Each structure stands twice: as C-alpha cells, then as structure tokens.
Amino acid sequence: MSLTSILVLNGPNLSRLGKREPQVYGYRTLEDINRSLSDSFPDISFEFFQSEYEGALLEKLFACEDRGGFTGVILNAGAFTHYSIALRDAISAVSIPVVEVHLSNIYAREEFRHKSVISAVCSGIISGFGFESYQLGVRALLGIAGKGRQ
Ligand code: DQA
C-alpha cells in the first residue's frame, strides 16, 4: 500500500452518472470521475466503491478501518446524506477522516436536501463544484493529513 491511500465511496444512484439528470449532475460517468482522480493524483492509491445499499457502504467503511493505513475517505452518500442515521453513526465509529462531497450545491436545491445528517461527523463538506468536488475533497484530505502543498 502506498503512503497515501484514499477510499472514494459513492452511494445510491451515483452509478447512473452521465445518464442521470445531466443538467444537475453533468455528463461525466462515475468511471470518468474515478479515472480523473487517478490521473490527477498519480501518487495516491485510490480504492473506489459504489453501492445502492446502505449496509454495503457501512461494511466497506468498517473494512477499511479494520485494514488500516487509509488517509481518508471521500464520501458522496447521495440521498443517504439527508436521512441515514446509520451512516452517520458509522462515520462516528471510525477514526478515518471523512470528507463529504456533492456534485450539486445541495443548499441551492429542494429544501429536503438542505439538511445533511452526516456533515456534523465529517471533517468538512464540499458541495456544488461538479466532478471537481471530488478533486477538492482529495486536496482537503491531503491538508488534514499534513500532506498538502504548503
Ligand atoms: C448528491 C446530492 C443528493 O441530494 C442526491 O440525493 C444525490 C447526489 C450530489 O452529489 O449532488 O444523489 O449527493
């Protein structure tokens, strides 16, 4: 495992990026986003995981915690952001820093998206920069780990 390892965790419906409401989420697929992370940060070892299931996201988070060696997690929890107390508790239960990311600006959308139940237990939140939100999330994690540019 390289010195910096980051888990990129995506929740429900993010498998549909590219086809799904492109006026909101853009035309890039999740594979495009993942590839752009690997291309932009060649020294980082990324692990990519997406699931439509809440429990699968929790299990992945715990597996990475137990394996150890992870610098952090970039998490786009999709709609779980707004109501999954289980996900919130799982983030609280691990010691790996988690950065919450969203492609869209959740505060500029429907009212039910304004509330994130996970923000308070994440290191920070990046929302509204399209696929760049993920890139910014990686920079934030490098900063937390003391590996960012001075
Ligand atoms: C999202 C915003 C959520 O409200 C929505 O349910 C998603 C995607 C985003 O990336 O903008 O699935 O997390």
PDB file of C-alpha atoms and ligand atoms in Angstrom:
ATOM      1  CA  MET A   1       0.000   0.000   0.000  1.00  0.00           C
ATOM      2  CA  SER A   2       1.422   3.416  -0.962  1.00  0.00           C
ATOM      3  CA  LEU A   3       1.886   6.139   1.627  1.00  0.00           C
ATOM      4  CA  THR A   4      -1.418   7.838   0.798  1.00  0.00           C
ATOM      5  CA  SER A   5      -4.493   5.667   0.363  1.00  0.00           C
ATOM      6  CA  ILE A   6      -7.933   7.128  -0.128  1.00  0.00           C
ATOM      7  CA  LEU A   7     -11.281   5.382  -0.298  1.00  0.00           C
ATOM      8  CA  VAL A   8     -13.759   7.025  -2.688  1.00  0.00           C
ATOM      9  CA  LEU A   9     -17.180   5.911  -1.516  1.00  0.00           C
ATOM     10  CA  ASN A  10     -20.314   6.609  -3.547  1.00  0.00           C
ATOM     11  CA  GLY A  11     -23.869   5.874  -2.532  1.00  0.00           C
ATOM     12  CA  PRO A  12     -27.143   5.250  -4.346  1.00  0.00           C
ATOM     13  CA  ASN A  13     -27.826   6.427  -7.890  1.00  0.00           C
ATOM     14  CA  LEU A  14     -24.268   7.640  -8.431  1.00  0.00           C
ATOM     15  CA  SER A  15     -23.753   4.600 -10.670  1.00  0.00           C
ATOM     16  CA  ARG A  16     -26.112   6.397 -13.074  1.00  0.00           C
ATOM     17  CA  LEU A  17     -23.964   9.497 -13.515  1.00  0.00           C
ATOM     18  CA  GLY A  18     -23.698  10.550 -17.136  1.00  0.00           C
ATOM     19  CA  LYS A  19     -27.254   9.391 -17.847  1.00  0.00           C
ATOM     20  CA  ARG A  20     -28.938  10.709 -14.714  1.00  0.00           C
ATOM     21  CA  GLU A  21     -30.265  14.309 -14.800  1.00  0.00           C
ATOM     22  CA  PRO A  22     -27.193  15.632 -16.651  1.00  0.00           C
ATOM     23  CA  GLN A  23     -28.446  19.204 -16.246  1.00  0.00           C
ATOM     24  CA  VAL A  24     -27.873  18.730 -12.492  1.00  0.00           C
ATOM     25  CA  TYR A  25     -25.004  16.228 -12.333  1.00  0.00           C
ATOM     26  CA  GLY A  26     -23.187  16.713 -15.640  1.00  0.00           C
ATOM     27  CA  TYR A  27     -22.253  14.233 -18.353  1.00  0.00           C
ATOM     28  CA  ARG A  28     -19.307  12.558 -16.680  1.00  0.00           C
ATOM     29  CA  THR A  29     -19.791   8.975 -15.556  1.00  0.00           C
ATOM     30  CA  LEU A  30     -18.566   7.706 -12.199  1.00  0.00           C
ATOM     31  CA  GLU A  31     -15.805   5.871 -14.081  1.00  0.00           C
ATOM     32  CA  ASP A  32     -14.758   9.224 -15.648  1.00  0.00           C
ATOM     33  CA  ILE A  33     -14.639  10.831 -12.207  1.00  0.00           C
ATOM     34  CA  ASN A  34     -12.640   7.959 -10.735  1.00  0.00           C
ATOM     35  CA  ARG A  35     -10.212   7.967 -13.654  1.00  0.00           C
ATOM     36  CA  SER A  36      -9.720  11.733 -13.356  1.00  0.00           C
ATOM     37  CA  LEU A  37      -8.797  11.274  -9.672  1.00  0.00           C
ATOM     38  CA  SER A  38      -6.218   8.607 -10.505  1.00  0.00           C
ATOM     39  CA  ASP A  39      -4.836  10.790 -13.329  1.00  0.00           C
ATOM     40  CA  SER A  40      -4.691  13.957 -11.196  1.00  0.00           C
ATOM     41  CA  PHE A  41      -3.107  12.270  -8.182  1.00  0.00           C
ATOM     42  CA  PRO A  42      -0.826   9.530  -9.556  1.00  0.00           C
ATOM     43  CA  ASP A  43       0.962   9.119  -6.217  1.00  0.00           C
ATOM     44  CA  ILE A  44      -2.222   8.287  -4.347  1.00  0.00           C
ATOM     45  CA  SER A  45      -3.559   4.783  -4.148  1.00  0.00           C
ATOM     46  CA  PHE A  46      -7.338   5.023  -4.580  1.00  0.00           C
ATOM     47  CA  GLU A  47      -9.908   2.421  -3.753  1.00  0.00           C
ATOM     48  CA  PHE A  48     -13.270   3.033  -5.442  1.00  0.00           C
ATOM     49  CA  PHE A  49     -16.551   1.635  -4.171  1.00  0.00           C
ATOM     50  CA  GLN A  50     -20.151   2.392  -5.063  1.00  0.00           C
ATOM     51  CA  SER A  51     -23.322   0.778  -3.807  1.00  0.00           C
ATOM     52  CA  GLU A  52     -27.044   1.339  -3.929  1.00  0.00           C
ATOM     53  CA  TYR A  53     -27.238  -0.257  -0.464  1.00  0.00           C
ATOM     54  CA  GLU A  54     -26.770   1.489   2.849  1.00  0.00           C
ATOM     55  CA  GLY A  55     -25.337  -1.575   4.625  1.00  0.00           C
ATOM     56  CA  ALA A  56     -22.756  -2.173   1.906  1.00  0.00           C
ATOM     57  CA  LEU A  57     -21.400   1.356   2.423  1.00  0.00           C
ATOM     58  CA  LEU A  58     -21.134   0.766   6.179  1.00  0.00           C
ATOM     59  CA  GLU A  59     -19.383  -2.568   5.658  1.00  0.00           C
ATOM     60  CA  LYS A  60     -16.875  -1.001   3.271  1.00  0.00           C
ATOM     61  CA  LEU A  61     -16.121   1.782   5.737  1.00  0.00           C
ATOM     62  CA  PHE A  62     -15.553  -0.721   8.565  1.00  0.00           C
ATOM     63  CA  ALA A  63     -13.430  -2.983   6.360  1.00  0.00           C
ATOM     64  CA  CYS A  64     -11.132  -0.058   5.516  1.00  0.00           C
ATOM     65  CA  GLU A  65     -10.967   0.995   9.152  1.00  0.00           C
ATOM     66  CA  ASP A  66     -10.011  -2.544  10.168  1.00  0.00           C
ATOM     67  CA  ARG A  67      -7.442  -2.930   7.375  1.00  0.00           C
ATOM     68  CA  GLY A  68      -5.815   0.326   8.498  1.00  0.00           C
ATOM     69  CA  GLY A  69      -3.481   2.549   6.512  1.00  0.00           C
ATOM     70  CA  PHE A  70      -6.146   4.765   4.971  1.00  0.00           C
ATOM     71  CA  THR A  71      -5.514   8.512   4.867  1.00  0.00           C
ATOM     72  CA  GLY A  72      -9.183   9.281   4.478  1.00  0.00           C
ATOM     73  CA  VAL A  73     -12.473   8.802   2.730  1.00  0.00           C
ATOM     74  CA  ILE A  74     -14.216  10.906   0.090  1.00  0.00           C
ATOM     75  CA  LEU A  75     -17.912  10.221   0.572  1.00  0.00           C
ATOM     76  CA  ASN A  76     -20.767  11.124  -1.719  1.00  0.00           C
ATOM     77  CA  ALA A  77     -23.607   9.461   0.143  1.00  0.00           C
ATOM     78  CA  GLY A  78     -26.260  10.543  -2.391  1.00  0.00           C
ATOM     79  CA  ALA A  79     -29.725  10.677  -0.838  1.00  0.00           C
ATOM     80  CA  PHE A  80     -28.490   8.844   2.298  1.00  0.00           C
ATOM     81  CA  THR A  81     -26.876  12.190   3.159  1.00  0.00           C
ATOM     82  CA  HIS A  82     -30.258  13.505   4.117  1.00  0.00           C
ATOM     83  CA  TYR A  83     -31.614  10.745   6.346  1.00  0.00           C
ATOM     84  CA  SER A  84     -29.222   7.903   7.134  1.00  0.00           C
ATOM     85  CA  ILE A  85     -28.522   7.958  10.852  1.00  0.00           C
ATOM     86  CA  ALA A  86     -26.896   4.542  10.371  1.00  0.00           C
ATOM     87  CA  LEU A  87     -24.345   6.098   8.029  1.00  0.00           C
ATOM     88  CA  ARG A  88     -23.788   8.977  10.420  1.00  0.00           C
ATOM     89  CA  ASP A  89     -23.173   6.541  13.285  1.00  0.00           C
ATOM     90  CA  ALA A  90     -20.763   4.526  11.119  1.00  0.00           C
ATOM     91  CA  ILE A  91     -18.731   7.646  10.295  1.00  0.00           C
ATOM     92  CA  SER A  92     -18.630   8.456  14.022  1.00  0.00           C
ATOM     93  CA  ALA A  93     -17.495   4.917  14.737  1.00  0.00           C
ATOM     94  CA  VAL A  94     -14.377   5.064  12.572  1.00  0.00           C
ATOM     95  CA  SER A  95     -11.213   7.042  13.085  1.00  0.00           C
ATOM     96  CA  ILE A  96     -10.508   7.684   9.362  1.00  0.00           C
ATOM     97  CA  PRO A  97     -11.318  11.293   8.371  1.00  0.00           C
ATOM     98  CA  VAL A  98     -14.305  11.507   6.041  1.00  0.00           C
ATOM     99  CA  VAL A  99     -14.896  14.425   3.665  1.00  0.00           C
ATOM    100  CA  GLU A 100     -18.493  14.800   2.472  1.00  0.00           C
ATOM    101  CA  VAL A 101     -18.774  15.733  -1.193  1.00  0.00           C
ATOM    102  CA  HIS A 102     -21.648  16.532  -3.534  1.00  0.00           C
ATOM    103  CA  LEU A 103     -21.637  17.308  -7.220  1.00  0.00           C
ATOM    104  CA  SER A 104     -24.546  19.725  -6.875  1.00  0.00           C
ATOM    105  CA  ASN A 105     -24.912  22.560  -4.377  1.00  0.00           C
ATOM    106  CA  ILE A 106     -27.372  20.899  -2.012  1.00  0.00           C
ATOM    107  CA  TYR A 107     -28.218  24.294  -0.444  1.00  0.00           C
ATOM    108  CA  ALA A 108     -29.384  25.692  -3.780  1.00  0.00           C
ATOM    109  CA  ARG A 109     -31.835  22.826  -4.353  1.00  0.00           C
ATOM    110  CA  GLU A 110     -35.022  21.462  -2.779  1.00  0.00           C
ATOM    111  CA  GLU A 111     -35.431  22.136   0.920  1.00  0.00           C
ATOM    112  CA  PHE A 112     -35.152  18.449   1.880  1.00  0.00           C
ATOM    113  CA  ARG A 113     -31.600  18.472   0.519  1.00  0.00           C
ATOM    114  CA  HIS A 114     -30.527  21.396   2.719  1.00  0.00           C
ATOM    115  CA  LYS A 115     -30.193  19.100   5.711  1.00  0.00           C
ATOM    116  CA  SER A 116     -27.261  16.694   5.866  1.00  0.00           C
ATOM    117  CA  VAL A 117     -27.321  14.321   8.821  1.00  0.00           C
ATOM    118  CA  ILE A 118     -23.685  13.357   8.199  1.00  0.00           C
ATOM    119  CA  SER A 119     -21.976  16.788   7.961  1.00  0.00           C
ATOM    120  CA  ALA A 120     -21.510  17.151  11.704  1.00  0.00           C
ATOM    121  CA  VAL A 121     -19.438  13.960  11.903  1.00  0.00           C
ATOM    122  CA  CYS A 122     -17.437  14.611   8.725  1.00  0.00           C
ATOM    123  CA  SER A 123     -14.243  16.666   8.603  1.00  0.00           C
ATOM    124  CA  GLY A 124     -15.890  19.059   6.165  1.00  0.00           C
ATOM    125  CA  ILE A 125     -18.235  19.367   3.229  1.00  0.00           C
ATOM    126  CA  ILE A 126     -17.645  20.292  -0.418  1.00  0.00           C
ATOM    127  CA  SER A 127     -20.779  20.847  -2.446  1.00  0.00           C
ATOM    128  CA  GLY A 128     -21.575  22.344  -5.817  1.00  0.00           C
ATOM    129  CA  PHE A 129     -18.433  22.043  -7.933  1.00  0.00           C
ATOM    130  CA  GLY A 130     -19.476  19.146 -10.125  1.00  0.00           C
ATOM    131  CA  PHE A 131     -16.798  16.480 -10.585  1.00  0.00           C
ATOM    132  CA  GLU A 132     -14.265  18.964  -9.147  1.00  0.00           C
ATOM    133  CA  SER A 133     -15.886  18.431  -5.733  1.00  0.00           C
ATOM    134  CA  TYR A 134     -14.071  15.082  -5.617  1.00  0.00           C
ATOM    135  CA  GLN A 135     -10.740  16.665  -6.558  1.00  0.00           C
ATOM    136  CA  LEU A 136     -11.212  19.310  -3.885  1.00  0.00           C
ATOM    137  CA  GLY A 137     -12.105  16.567  -1.427  1.00  0.00           C
ATOM    138  CA  VAL A 138      -8.787  14.854  -2.071  1.00  0.00           C
ATOM    139  CA  ARG A 139      -6.953  18.158  -1.522  1.00  0.00           C
ATOM    140  CA  ALA A 140      -8.832  18.617   1.747  1.00  0.00           C
ATOM    141  CA  LEU A 141      -7.795  15.145   2.923  1.00  0.00           C
ATOM    142  CA  LEU A 142      -4.166  15.790   1.987  1.00  0.00           C
ATOM    143  CA  GLY A 143      -4.374  19.005   4.008  1.00  0.00           C
ATOM    144  CA  ILE A 144      -5.789  17.162   7.027  1.00  0.00           C
ATOM    145  CA  ALA A 145      -3.041  14.557   6.734  1.00  0.00           C
ATOM    146  CA  GLY A 146      -0.412  17.290   6.520  1.00  0.00           C
ATOM    147  CA  LYS A 147       0.498  16.189   3.003  1.00  0.00           C
ATOM    148  CA  GLY A 148      -0.932  19.184   1.107  1.00  0.00           C
ATOM    149  CA  ARG A 149       1.124  21.873  -0.578  1.00  0.00           C
ATOM    150  CA  GLN A 150       2.384  24.460   1.892  1.00  0.00           C
TER     151      GLN A 150
HETATM  152  C1  DQA B   1     -25.863  14.429  -4.410  1.00  0.00           C
HETATM  153  C2  DQA B   1     -26.984  15.317  -3.846  1.00  0.00           C
HETATM  154  C3  DQA B   1     -28.045  14.483  -3.176  1.00  0.00           C
HETATM  155  O1  DQA B   1     -29.079  15.319  -2.679  1.00  0.00           O
HETATM  156  C4  DQA B   1     -28.653  13.492  -4.154  1.00  0.00           C
HETATM  157  O2  DQA B   1     -29.587  12.666  -3.499  1.00  0.00           O
HETATM  158  C5  DQA B   1     -27.638  12.705  -4.880  1.00  0.00           C
HETATM  159  C6  DQA B   1     -26.418  13.363  -5.339  1.00  0.00           C
HETATM  160  C7  DQA B   1     -24.823  15.243  -5.218  1.00  0.00           C
HETATM  161  O3  DQA B   1     -23.760  14.712  -5.480  1.00  0.00           O
HETATM  162  O4  DQA B   1     -25.086  16.386  -5.611  1.00  0.00           O
HETATM  163  O5  DQA B   1     -27.840  11.536  -5.174  1.00  0.00           O
HETATM  164  O6  DQA B   1     -25.184  13.807  -3.333  1.00  0.00           O
END
